[in-house]
Amino acid sequence: METESEEDRLRPPSERRILVLEIEEGERIKKVKVKEREVCWEGFREVRGKLLRGVPKMNPKDCLKYCRHEGCDFL
């Protein structure tokens, strides 16, 4: 179990929240744990044939692969 650092304790609750996003890659479903601020809520990802809001902003490749919304500040 991870312990919170002093920096994490000082952040607002929305900044500390950890989310699990499911990403479909071919036939596999991958789960990614990210902090709320590391998710682009303008983008969509496909999981089991459904489009779900929220793309992890882990690297530009993720944004290009899943998101590509107009005005993306990550690219």
PDB file of N, CA and C in Angstrom:
ATOM      1  N   MET A   1       0.834  -1.182   0.000  1.00  0.00           N
ATOM      2  CA  MET A   1       0.000   0.000   0.000  1.00  0.00           C
ATOM      3  C   MET A   1       0.876   1.241   0.000  1.00  0.00           C
ATOM      4  N   GLU A   2       0.529   2.198  -0.893  1.00  0.00           N
ATOM      5  CA  GLU A   2       1.311   3.415  -0.995  1.00  0.00           C
ATOM      6  C   GLU A   2       0.920   4.387   0.108  1.00  0.00           C
ATOM      7  N   THR A   3       1.919   5.082   0.655  1.00  0.00           N
ATOM      8  CA  THR A   3       1.618   6.096   1.663  1.00  0.00           C
ATOM      9  C   THR A   3       1.635   7.458   0.991  1.00  0.00           C
ATOM     10  N   GLU A   4       0.813   8.363   1.467  1.00  0.00           N
ATOM     11  CA  GLU A   4       0.734   9.709   0.914  1.00  0.00           C
ATOM     12  C   GLU A   4       1.922  10.536   1.366  1.00  0.00           C
ATOM     13  N   SER A   5       2.501  11.273   0.440  1.00  0.00           N
ATOM     14  CA  SER A   5       3.576  12.194   0.804  1.00  0.00           C
ATOM     15  C   SER A   5       2.945  13.480   1.344  1.00  0.00           C
ATOM     16  N   GLU A   6       3.750  14.312   1.947  1.00  0.00           N
ATOM     17  CA  GLU A   6       3.262  15.594   2.460  1.00  0.00           C
ATOM     18  C   GLU A   6       2.689  16.428   1.305  1.00  0.00           C
ATOM     19  N   GLU A   7       3.358  16.378   0.154  1.00  0.00           N
ATOM     20  CA  GLU A   7       2.889  17.116  -1.026  1.00  0.00           C
ATOM     21  C   GLU A   7       1.495  16.629  -1.450  1.00  0.00           C
ATOM     22  N   ASP A   8       1.274  15.316  -1.445  1.00  0.00           N
ATOM     23  CA  ASP A   8      -0.036  14.765  -1.807  1.00  0.00           C
ATOM     24  C   ASP A   8      -1.115  15.178  -0.809  1.00  0.00           C
ATOM     25  N   ARG A   9      -0.778  15.223   0.471  1.00  0.00           N
ATOM     26  CA  ARG A   9      -1.765  15.597   1.489  1.00  0.00           C
ATOM     27  C   ARG A   9      -2.212  17.047   1.337  1.00  0.00           C
ATOM     28  N   LEU A  10      -1.345  17.893   0.799  1.00  0.00           N
ATOM     29  CA  LEU A  10      -1.665  19.305   0.646  1.00  0.00           C
ATOM     30  C   LEU A  10      -2.490  19.591  -0.612  1.00  0.00           C
ATOM     31  N   ARG A  11      -2.573  18.624  -1.511  1.00  0.00           N
ATOM     32  CA  ARG A  11      -3.353  18.810  -2.739  1.00  0.00           C
ATOM     33  C   ARG A  11      -4.841  18.684  -2.454  1.00  0.00           C
ATOM     34  N   PRO A  12      -5.675  19.344  -3.254  1.00  0.00           N
ATOM     35  CA  PRO A  12      -7.121  19.164  -3.098  1.00  0.00           C
ATOM     36  C   PRO A  12      -7.503  17.705  -3.368  1.00  0.00           C
ATOM     37  N   PRO A  13      -8.603  17.228  -2.793  1.00  0.00           N
ATOM     38  CA  PRO A  13      -8.997  15.821  -2.985  1.00  0.00           C
ATOM     39  C   PRO A  13      -9.088  15.406  -4.446  1.00  0.00           C
ATOM     40  N   SER A  14      -9.550  16.286  -5.339  1.00  0.00           N
ATOM     41  CA  SER A  14      -9.659  15.923  -6.752  1.00  0.00           C
ATOM     42  C   SER A  14      -8.296  15.672  -7.377  1.00  0.00           C
ATOM     43  N   GLU A  15      -7.253  16.272  -6.836  1.00  0.00           N
ATOM     44  CA  GLU A  15      -5.899  16.072  -7.342  1.00  0.00           C
ATOM     45  C   GLU A  15      -5.303  14.762  -6.833  1.00  0.00           C
ATOM     46  N   ARG A  16      -5.784  14.275  -5.697  1.00  0.00           N
ATOM     47  CA  ARG A  16      -5.212  13.070  -5.092  1.00  0.00           C
ATOM     48  C   ARG A  16      -5.889  11.794  -5.566  1.00  0.00           C
ATOM     49  N   ARG A  17      -7.091  11.903  -6.110  1.00  0.00           N
ATOM     50  CA  ARG A  17      -7.872  10.730  -6.468  1.00  0.00           C
ATOM     51  C   ARG A  17      -7.172   9.896  -7.544  1.00  0.00           C
ATOM     52  N   ILE A  18      -7.148   8.592  -7.350  1.00  0.00           N
ATOM     53  CA  ILE A  18      -6.578   7.674  -8.330  1.00  0.00           C
ATOM     54  C   ILE A  18      -7.727   7.025  -9.089  1.00  0.00           C
ATOM     55  N   LEU A  19      -7.635   7.020 -10.414  1.00  0.00           N
ATOM     56  CA  LEU A  19      -8.663   6.420 -11.252  1.00  0.00           C
ATOM     57  C   LEU A  19      -8.086   5.225 -11.994  1.00  0.00           C
ATOM     58  N   VAL A  20      -8.916   4.256 -12.292  1.00  0.00           N
ATOM     59  CA  VAL A  20      -8.511   3.118 -13.104  1.00  0.00           C
ATOM     60  C   VAL A  20      -9.284   3.223 -14.414  1.00  0.00           C
ATOM     61  N   LEU A  21      -8.546   3.419 -15.515  1.00  0.00           N
ATOM     62  CA  LEU A  21      -9.158   3.500 -16.826  1.00  0.00           C
ATOM     63  C   LEU A  21      -8.889   2.198 -17.573  1.00  0.00           C
ATOM     64  N   GLU A  22      -9.889   1.718 -18.283  1.00  0.00           N
ATOM     65  CA  GLU A  22      -9.713   0.538 -19.116  1.00  0.00           C
ATOM     66  C   GLU A  22      -9.453   0.994 -20.540  1.00  0.00           C
ATOM     67  N   ILE A  23      -8.420   0.430 -21.157  1.00  0.00           N
ATOM     68  CA  ILE A  23      -8.037   0.758 -22.523  1.00  0.00           C
ATOM     69  C   ILE A  23      -8.060  -0.528 -23.330  1.00  0.00           C
ATOM     70  N   GLU A  24      -8.704  -0.501 -24.479  1.00  0.00           N
ATOM     71  CA  GLU A  24      -8.762  -1.676 -25.337  1.00  0.00           C
ATOM     72  C   GLU A  24      -7.614  -1.623 -26.330  1.00  0.00           C
ATOM     73  N   GLU A  25      -6.824  -2.691 -26.358  1.00  0.00           N
ATOM     74  CA  GLU A  25      -5.724  -2.814 -27.306  1.00  0.00           C
ATOM     75  C   GLU A  25      -5.880  -4.145 -28.016  1.00  0.00           C
ATOM     76  N   GLY A  26      -6.445  -4.091 -29.224  1.00  0.00           N
ATOM     77  CA  GLY A  26      -6.713  -5.324 -29.960  1.00  0.00           C
ATOM     78  C   GLY A  26      -7.766  -6.129 -29.224  1.00  0.00           C
ATOM     79  N   GLU A  27      -7.433  -7.340 -28.840  1.00  0.00           N
ATOM     80  CA  GLU A  27      -8.353  -8.223 -28.115  1.00  0.00           C
ATOM     81  C   GLU A  27      -8.232  -8.083 -26.602  1.00  0.00           C
ATOM     82  N   ARG A  28      -7.218  -7.348 -26.141  1.00  0.00           N
ATOM     83  CA  ARG A  28      -6.965  -7.240 -24.700  1.00  0.00           C
ATOM     84  C   ARG A  28      -7.529  -5.957 -24.115  1.00  0.00           C
ATOM     85  N   ILE A  29      -7.918  -6.017 -22.855  1.00  0.00           N
ATOM     86  CA  ILE A  29      -8.333  -4.840 -22.096  1.00  0.00           C
ATOM     87  C   ILE A  29      -7.241  -4.582 -21.057  1.00  0.00           C
ATOM     88  N   LYS A  30      -6.634  -3.395 -21.124  1.00  0.00           N
ATOM     89  CA  LYS A  30      -5.561  -3.025 -20.206  1.00  0.00           C
ATOM     90  C   LYS A  30      -6.125  -2.025 -19.207  1.00  0.00           C
ATOM     91  N   LYS A  31      -5.787  -2.173 -17.934  1.00  0.00           N
ATOM     92  CA  LYS A  31      -6.215  -1.227 -16.901  1.00  0.00           C
ATOM     93  C   LYS A  31      -5.031  -0.340 -16.546  1.00  0.00           C
ATOM     94  N   VAL A  32      -5.291   0.968 -16.491  1.00  0.00           N
ATOM     95  CA  VAL A  32      -4.251   1.952 -16.218  1.00  0.00           C
ATOM     96  C   VAL A  32      -4.667   2.765 -15.001  1.00  0.00           C
ATOM     97  N   LYS A  33      -3.802   2.873 -14.001  1.00  0.00           N
ATOM     98  CA  LYS A  33      -4.067   3.699 -12.818  1.00  0.00           C
ATOM     99  C   LYS A  33      -3.422   5.060 -13.025  1.00  0.00           C
ATOM    100  N   VAL A  34      -4.230   6.108 -12.918  1.00  0.00           N
ATOM    101  CA  VAL A  34      -3.725   7.472 -13.081  1.00  0.00           C
ATOM    102  C   VAL A  34      -4.392   8.392 -12.066  1.00  0.00           C
ATOM    103  N   LYS A  35      -3.738   9.509 -11.785  1.00  0.00           N
ATOM    104  CA  LYS A  35      -4.354  10.531 -10.940  1.00  0.00           C
ATOM    105  C   LYS A  35      -5.356  11.295 -11.800  1.00  0.00           C
ATOM    106  N   GLU A  36      -6.347  11.864 -11.156  1.00  0.00           N
ATOM    107  CA  GLU A  36      -7.415  12.548 -11.889  1.00  0.00           C
ATOM    108  C   GLU A  36      -6.866  13.628 -12.824  1.00  0.00           C
ATOM    109  N   ARG A  37      -5.844  14.353 -12.384  1.00  0.00           N
ATOM    110  CA  ARG A  37      -5.291  15.420 -13.217  1.00  0.00           C
ATOM    111  C   ARG A  37      -4.543  14.881 -14.435  1.00  0.00           C
ATOM    112  N   GLU A  38      -4.282  13.565 -14.484  1.00  0.00           N
ATOM    113  CA  GLU A  38      -3.590  12.951 -15.615  1.00  0.00           C
ATOM    114  C   GLU A  38      -4.559  12.383 -16.648  1.00  0.00           C
ATOM    115  N   VAL A  39      -5.833  12.792 -16.572  1.00  0.00           N
ATOM    116  CA  VAL A  39      -6.840  12.309 -17.509  1.00  0.00           C
ATOM    117  C   VAL A  39      -7.369  13.472 -18.325  1.00  0.00           C
ATOM    118  N   CYS A  40      -7.422  13.295 -19.638  1.00  0.00           N
ATOM    119  CA  CYS A  40      -8.039  14.274 -20.524  1.00  0.00           C
ATOM    120  C   CYS A  40      -9.520  13.920 -20.610  1.00  0.00           C
ATOM    121  N   TRP A  41     -10.383  14.764 -20.038  1.00  0.00           N
ATOM    122  CA  TRP A  41     -11.817  14.477 -20.006  1.00  0.00           C
ATOM    123  C   TRP A  41     -12.523  14.889 -21.291  1.00  0.00           C
ATOM    124  N   GLU A  42     -11.808  15.508 -22.228  1.00  0.00           N
ATOM    125  CA  GLU A  42     -12.391  15.878 -23.517  1.00  0.00           C
ATOM    126  C   GLU A  42     -12.331  14.721 -24.500  1.00  0.00           C
ATOM    127  N   GLY A  43     -11.409  13.809 -24.270  1.00  0.00           N
ATOM    128  CA  GLY A  43     -11.203  12.708 -25.204  1.00  0.00           C
ATOM    129  C   GLY A  43     -12.010  11.471 -24.854  1.00  0.00           C
ATOM    130  N   PHE A  44     -12.047  10.530 -25.793  1.00  0.00           N
ATOM    131  CA  PHE A  44     -12.790   9.287 -25.604  1.00  0.00           C
ATOM    132  C   PHE A  44     -11.894   8.106 -25.934  1.00  0.00           C
ATOM    133  N   ARG A  45     -12.163   6.986 -25.294  1.00  0.00           N
ATOM    134  CA  ARG A  45     -11.455   5.738 -25.589  1.00  0.00           C
ATOM    135  C   ARG A  45     -12.500   4.661 -25.822  1.00  0.00           C
ATOM    136  N   GLU A  46     -12.155   3.641 -26.565  1.00  0.00           N
ATOM    137  CA  GLU A  46     -13.086   2.563 -26.847  1.00  0.00           C
ATOM    138  C   GLU A  46     -12.779   1.372 -25.943  1.00  0.00           C
ATOM    139  N   VAL A  47     -13.832   0.866 -25.294  1.00  0.00           N
ATOM    140  CA  VAL A  47     -13.700  -0.314 -24.443  1.00  0.00           C
ATOM    141  C   VAL A  47     -14.912  -1.204 -24.712  1.00  0.00           C
ATOM    142  N   ARG A  48     -14.644  -2.411 -25.152  1.00  0.00           N
ATOM    143  CA  ARG A  48     -15.705  -3.389 -25.464  1.00  0.00           C
ATOM    144  C   ARG A  48     -16.771  -2.808 -26.398  1.00  0.00           C
ATOM    145  N   GLY A  49     -16.320  -2.085 -27.405  1.00  0.00           N
ATOM    146  CA  GLY A  49     -17.234  -1.540 -28.401  1.00  0.00           C
ATOM    147  C   GLY A  49     -17.964  -0.270 -27.992  1.00  0.00           C
ATOM    148  N   LYS A  50     -17.712   0.240 -26.793  1.00  0.00           N
ATOM    149  CA  LYS A  50     -18.368   1.470 -26.324  1.00  0.00           C
ATOM    150  C   LYS A  50     -17.333   2.580 -26.204  1.00  0.00           C
ATOM    151  N   LEU A  51     -17.750   3.810 -26.512  1.00  0.00           N
ATOM    152  CA  LEU A  51     -16.875   4.957 -26.311  1.00  0.00           C
ATOM    153  C   LEU A  51     -17.065   5.483 -24.898  1.00  0.00           C
ATOM    154  N   LEU A  52     -15.981   5.598 -24.157  1.00  0.00           N
ATOM    155  CA  LEU A  52     -16.007   6.095 -22.788  1.00  0.00           C
ATOM    156  C   LEU A  52     -15.173   7.364 -22.710  1.00  0.00           C
ATOM    157  N   ARG A  53     -15.638   8.316 -21.924  1.00  0.00           N
ATOM    158  CA  ARG A  53     -14.922   9.586 -21.774  1.00  0.00           C
ATOM    159  C   ARG A  53     -13.701   9.396 -20.875  1.00  0.00           C
ATOM    160  N   GLY A  54     -12.639  10.085 -21.226  1.00  0.00           N
ATOM    161  CA  GLY A  54     -11.429  10.091 -20.398  1.00  0.00           C
ATOM    162  C   GLY A  54     -10.297   9.318 -21.034  1.00  0.00           C
ATOM    163  N   VAL A  55      -9.229  10.021 -21.370  1.00  0.00           N
ATOM    164  CA  VAL A  55      -8.043   9.419 -21.975  1.00  0.00           C
ATOM    165  C   VAL A  55      -6.857   9.718 -21.071  1.00  0.00           C
ATOM    166  N   PRO A  56      -6.057   8.703 -20.732  1.00  0.00           N
ATOM    167  CA  PRO A  56      -4.889   8.987 -19.884  1.00  0.00           C
ATOM    168  C   PRO A  56      -3.884   9.854 -20.631  1.00  0.00           C
ATOM    169  N   LYS A  57      -3.369  10.884 -19.948  1.00  0.00           N
ATOM    170  CA  LYS A  57      -2.355  11.755 -20.547  1.00  0.00           C
ATOM    171  C   LYS A  57      -0.979  11.276 -20.086  1.00  0.00           C
ATOM    172  N   MET A  58      -0.667  10.030 -20.403  1.00  0.00           N
ATOM    173  CA  MET A  58       0.612   9.476 -19.947  1.00  0.00           C
ATOM    174  C   MET A  58       1.739   9.878 -20.903  1.00  0.00           C
ATOM    175  N   ASN A  59       1.434   9.921 -22.183  1.00  0.00           N
ATOM    176  CA  ASN A  59       2.420  10.348 -23.170  1.00  0.00           C
ATOM    177  C   ASN A  59       1.701  10.757 -24.459  1.00  0.00           C
ATOM    178  N   PRO A  60       2.368  11.484 -25.353  1.00  0.00           N
ATOM    179  CA  PRO A  60       1.704  11.947 -26.579  1.00  0.00           C
ATOM    180  C   PRO A  60       1.147  10.798 -27.422  1.00  0.00           C
ATOM    181  N   LYS A  61       1.765   9.622 -27.346  1.00  0.00           N
ATOM    182  CA  LYS A  61       1.289   8.483 -28.128  1.00  0.00           C
ATOM    183  C   LYS A  61      -0.132   8.093 -27.706  1.00  0.00           C
ATOM    184  N   ASP A  62      -0.435   8.142 -26.399  1.00  0.00           N
ATOM    185  CA  ASP A  62      -1.789   7.833 -25.926  1.00  0.00           C
ATOM    186  C   ASP A  62      -2.793   8.825 -26.490  1.00  0.00           C
ATOM    187  N   CYS A  63      -2.439  10.119 -26.462  1.00  0.00           N
ATOM    188  CA  CYS A  63      -3.361  11.130 -26.982  1.00  0.00           C
ATOM    189  C   CYS A  63      -3.586  10.926 -28.475  1.00  0.00           C
ATOM    190  N   LEU A  64      -2.549  10.652 -29.226  1.00  0.00           N
ATOM    191  CA  LEU A  64      -2.704  10.438 -30.661  1.00  0.00           C
ATOM    192  C   LEU A  64      -3.498   9.171 -30.951  1.00  0.00           C
ATOM    193  N   LYS A  65      -3.313   8.155 -30.118  1.00  0.00           N
ATOM    194  CA  LYS A  65      -3.972   6.872 -30.349  1.00  0.00           C
ATOM    195  C   LYS A  65      -5.460   6.928 -30.016  1.00  0.00           C
ATOM    196  N   TYR A  66      -5.825   7.605 -28.932  1.00  0.00           N
ATOM    197  CA  TYR A  66      -7.204   7.562 -28.454  1.00  0.00           C
ATOM    198  C   TYR A  66      -7.964   8.874 -28.594  1.00  0.00           C
ATOM    199  N   CYS A  67      -7.309   9.993 -28.427  1.00  0.00           N
ATOM    200  CA  CYS A  67      -8.015  11.244 -28.155  1.00  0.00           C
ATOM    201  C   CYS A  67      -8.145  12.149 -29.373  1.00  0.00           C
ATOM    202  N   ARG A  68      -7.146  12.943 -29.634  1.00  0.00           N
ATOM    203  CA  ARG A  68      -7.080  13.875 -30.754  1.00  0.00           C
ATOM    204  C   ARG A  68      -8.180  14.929 -30.768  1.00  0.00           C
ATOM    205  N   HIS A  69      -8.676  15.351 -29.616  1.00  0.00           N
ATOM    206  CA  HIS A  69      -9.705  16.389 -29.620  1.00  0.00           C
ATOM    207  C   HIS A  69      -9.082  17.747 -29.938  1.00  0.00           C
ATOM    208  N   GLU A  70      -9.887  18.621 -30.498  1.00  0.00           N
ATOM    209  CA  GLU A  70      -9.432  19.954 -30.860  1.00  0.00           C
ATOM    210  C   GLU A  70      -9.062  20.731 -29.601  1.00  0.00           C
ATOM    211  N   GLY A  71      -7.933  21.388 -29.605  1.00  0.00           N
ATOM    212  CA  GLY A  71      -7.519  22.182 -28.459  1.00  0.00           C
ATOM    213  C   GLY A  71      -6.794  21.397 -27.390  1.00  0.00           C
ATOM    214  N   CYS A  72      -6.336  20.198 -27.692  1.00  0.00           N
ATOM    215  CA  CYS A  72      -5.610  19.378 -26.717  1.00  0.00           C
ATOM    216  C   CYS A  72      -4.322  20.099 -26.317  1.00  0.00           C
ATOM    217  N   ASP A  73      -4.151  20.353 -25.026  1.00  0.00           N
ATOM    218  CA  ASP A  73      -2.952  21.068 -24.575  1.00  0.00           C
ATOM    219  C   ASP A  73      -1.775  20.134 -24.314  1.00  0.00           C
ATOM    220  N   PHE A  74      -2.010  18.828 -24.487  1.00  0.00           N
ATOM    221  CA  PHE A  74      -0.932  17.869 -24.225  1.00  0.00           C
ATOM    222  C   PHE A  74      -0.060  17.666 -25.453  1.00  0.00           C
ATOM    223  N   LEU A  75      -0.652  17.807 -26.649  1.00  0.00           N
ATOM    224  CA  LEU A  75       0.105  17.570 -27.889  1.00  0.00           C
ATOM    225  C   LEU A  75       0.944  18.762 -28.271  1.00  0.00           C
TER     226      LEU A  75
END
